[in-house]
């Protein structure tokens, strides 16, 4: 709990900077606020008007290596380096017309290169912000600033609702359906005048309903996405303690404005970019989400760095207060904060379509092109042939109806709804598996991933660290050996190691766990310091050490220095100048160049010559190969002056203290792998996915963990950068292609590769060709730039990649990857950049891969089911009618009913299908070659099932040569065979039926069979009938012929509905027989199949029997026999497909197997 400065707290009194306050009023903005703020900013920006050339070079290099996502940020570190480079240059070059800042209220980011809010005096800052440290802002001033600057929220892509609405209503198949609406309206009026047909009006309205249905599903999909994202991104603090009009009040963080005075304490997330004005002296911030570094950053009231992003007197929005408390004044909010700037750059990038979106778009383009070509062919055929040769057969209205019949027939209107529902159901399954897709379109993306690039700490490991080894240049001991050897008294080297581990450590024990054994105590702070603290406490009680060496100054670990430094009073120093003990800890490769001596295990200080450096490197490598993170401790004496409390002392300490260091020793810290990590890697490998590690740790440490969890296999040491350069030299020496391949192919024994981050930038295109061909890779010491480069190089070589991460510095690589995967505890920017969020352990990514492949397989089944009846079998009636003069066998209304209702409900049962076989046993699909709809599926849907359904629904009932309608015996009336109502046919025809000889009269289909059995009109007379199908045709009136055709259309419709039952039973399995995977037994049980079949048949009955629909859309009752006769034909389709599957299973390399879908 924070103690106010007036409380007399000693730490506060010693470490709190008091600021002179020249005013006691709460500032209310006058008319000059914006002018004052802008003038101050402009004057500060004028001091460095021109931008750094390094900034342009970074941007140019990035644009060369990336495609549309070139504007993505490459993280906090790159921005920090960019700012530092600009600060260090005097010859800046700015493009004309670009200013350093933005107007008030603009959502663009701040120019941090020129920001000076951290360097000017607090009095000047208060004056610039027109605020008071004692009174804060008034409510009116805060409201006005919120209006000018916007709410304090991270920027998001502005939604263009008009464009979205147009996309819903006119996108995909809807665009061509609107053409149909217009044509149907035109056919109703004016072309239908003076007797407009309600049928055309009804079709227009029905197609509009279909469009609304599709648009509604698309809108629901986006709404679901937005709802999911709002729940994920609701991670910023909801409230903050703010000074308003002299009183501390709780305010929503979104309502914080520049100039607000904010108080933060341990456990809080910083609500905006703050300039710290007072601190408790021990305040620390966790910037790991921003920088990717686990070390904490201390807070200060003094400027510690010219770089706005690195100075310790700025608390950055979204960082966590891990210790102490502080008060600060808000300098930037929302999009103008550091986090907002990185997020803004990410949201400015145009989103790439997902693989499933590309596949759906491809299918839509193919269908629309085929539809347009066929409709144009019909139109031109009518204009150039039928209108001239057979003017009485088809008028303009009939022609337009046929054209739109072609459109309605060829477009599977129910497919968008079926796809959306399929994705929705798989999304629910993914959520149950702790994988949360941000949108429905992302559920399939993991299924086609070929490479997973994963972080190590906290993802593949437990993030539960402990010291396991202590090393000196002349001896290496395990912790158990150290404890055993110290029964009498620890040697001097161990004493100094314990001392350094205690003093240069920011972790503390949880007060509630102090009574527990040391190894069971909980720690506060980062896990690395916590592990070192437990080790040190096991040797020497920390309180005695800290009392003997009071702290004077501290330089905490940050992303720029990569080391931590503490200065302490040393009462053991001799007389003379005040003595100080300087302790530095950090990565060995960073500190070793600054060391000149080392202390042996016996306590003797010796020079650090080349031989000693070699031994030290061997020690580091030895520990790293044991999967231990190596942390080095060093020390030196330092003459303490009177300037330890002055501003800038920390920088002076770094400059003077990082020389002539004495190495104390190193500790090896082990972070055990997660129990499920090895199984996860093995499952991904079995699924044909390459698993790579991108870690910030030393390469050998990452390689050791990789070997433990199966990323590295075999006993051979991995290849290194030297191997790559060796192969490059061989190729430059014109080694033959065969010889080159045999010696460098990583698919042989040398399939593992270890690269350090510093080596990645040295690789050329030819080197990357070789690197990307390795199966097992660990990238150590990776920066955000390295991660982004790795992803782009893999993608350039046609590999679909997934990147896992949780920090802001991971966002660029995640956004550039085909699939970005964030852990649920990641930063806001990481969650924004990700496509999927893992809600539990990393092993849930395996379920994500399996379900991603399942959704692709089920979508193929859905579309394969919809195409035969919903497209192929519907287009042939139009073609027969236009080119062969057959009365239209299927009306446009019934086509729509099949596509949107009867077929749709049955297709939804396919969504619930389980895996036909282990999908992880298959390699990932290649998005460039393995399409959702390919020639094999077209062949299965059109040429196999589609032809059978079309023939069964169309074909004729043939007579023997010696039989004709004239010699058939007339029998009495048979009500089961009554084709049309008495009012239409009259008594003469209603009581006519025929007895056909039993010899070779073979029914091959339903539509022509109906004509033969109920009207005695053979198919041969229907073909090429054209205008002859009118009053007097075979002795029937026009009304009777119309009634025959209407009922025949119902027969065709019912036949397709029933045949699709056989199709869905066969389409459920690609390879397995229905006897192996029936929908009844538990293994593949699908109760939704029977329910969907009942609904589909019920719709067919309603459409054909409802009097209102009969009157409006020209439907008719279908004789009961034609509800029964198609059943064996449906079984025939199932049997034919079973024979195909049997042939595929029997001859897996045969012709049928090669063309099987």
XYZ file of C-alpha atoms in Angstrom, residues 454-465 627 629 670-677 693 697 701 705-706 708-709 842:
30
model
C 7.883 -21.360 -31.347
C 9.387 -19.387 -28.488
C 11.038 -21.342 -25.672
C 10.603 -19.764 -22.266
C 7.095 -20.190 -20.899
C 5.914 -21.911 -24.059
C 8.006 -25.031 -24.379
C 9.315 -24.762 -20.804
C 7.524 -24.331 -17.480
C 9.124 -20.963 -16.645
C 9.948 -22.500 -13.226
C 13.661 -21.862 -12.923
C 19.932 -26.822 -21.280
C 20.703 -20.632 -18.917
C 17.522 -24.821 -15.555
C 13.983 -24.262 -16.754
C 12.450 -27.717 -17.225
C 10.458 -28.431 -20.357
C 6.711 -28.747 -20.064
C 5.619 -32.376 -19.721
C 3.481 -32.078 -22.833
C 6.157 -30.356 -24.937
C 12.598 -22.761 -32.081
C 18.549 -17.507 -25.017
C 20.834 -23.649 -24.315
C 16.083 -28.022 -24.709
C 15.359 -28.809 -28.346
C 15.139 -32.969 -24.809
C 11.728 -32.299 -26.348
C 0.831 -25.272 -25.702
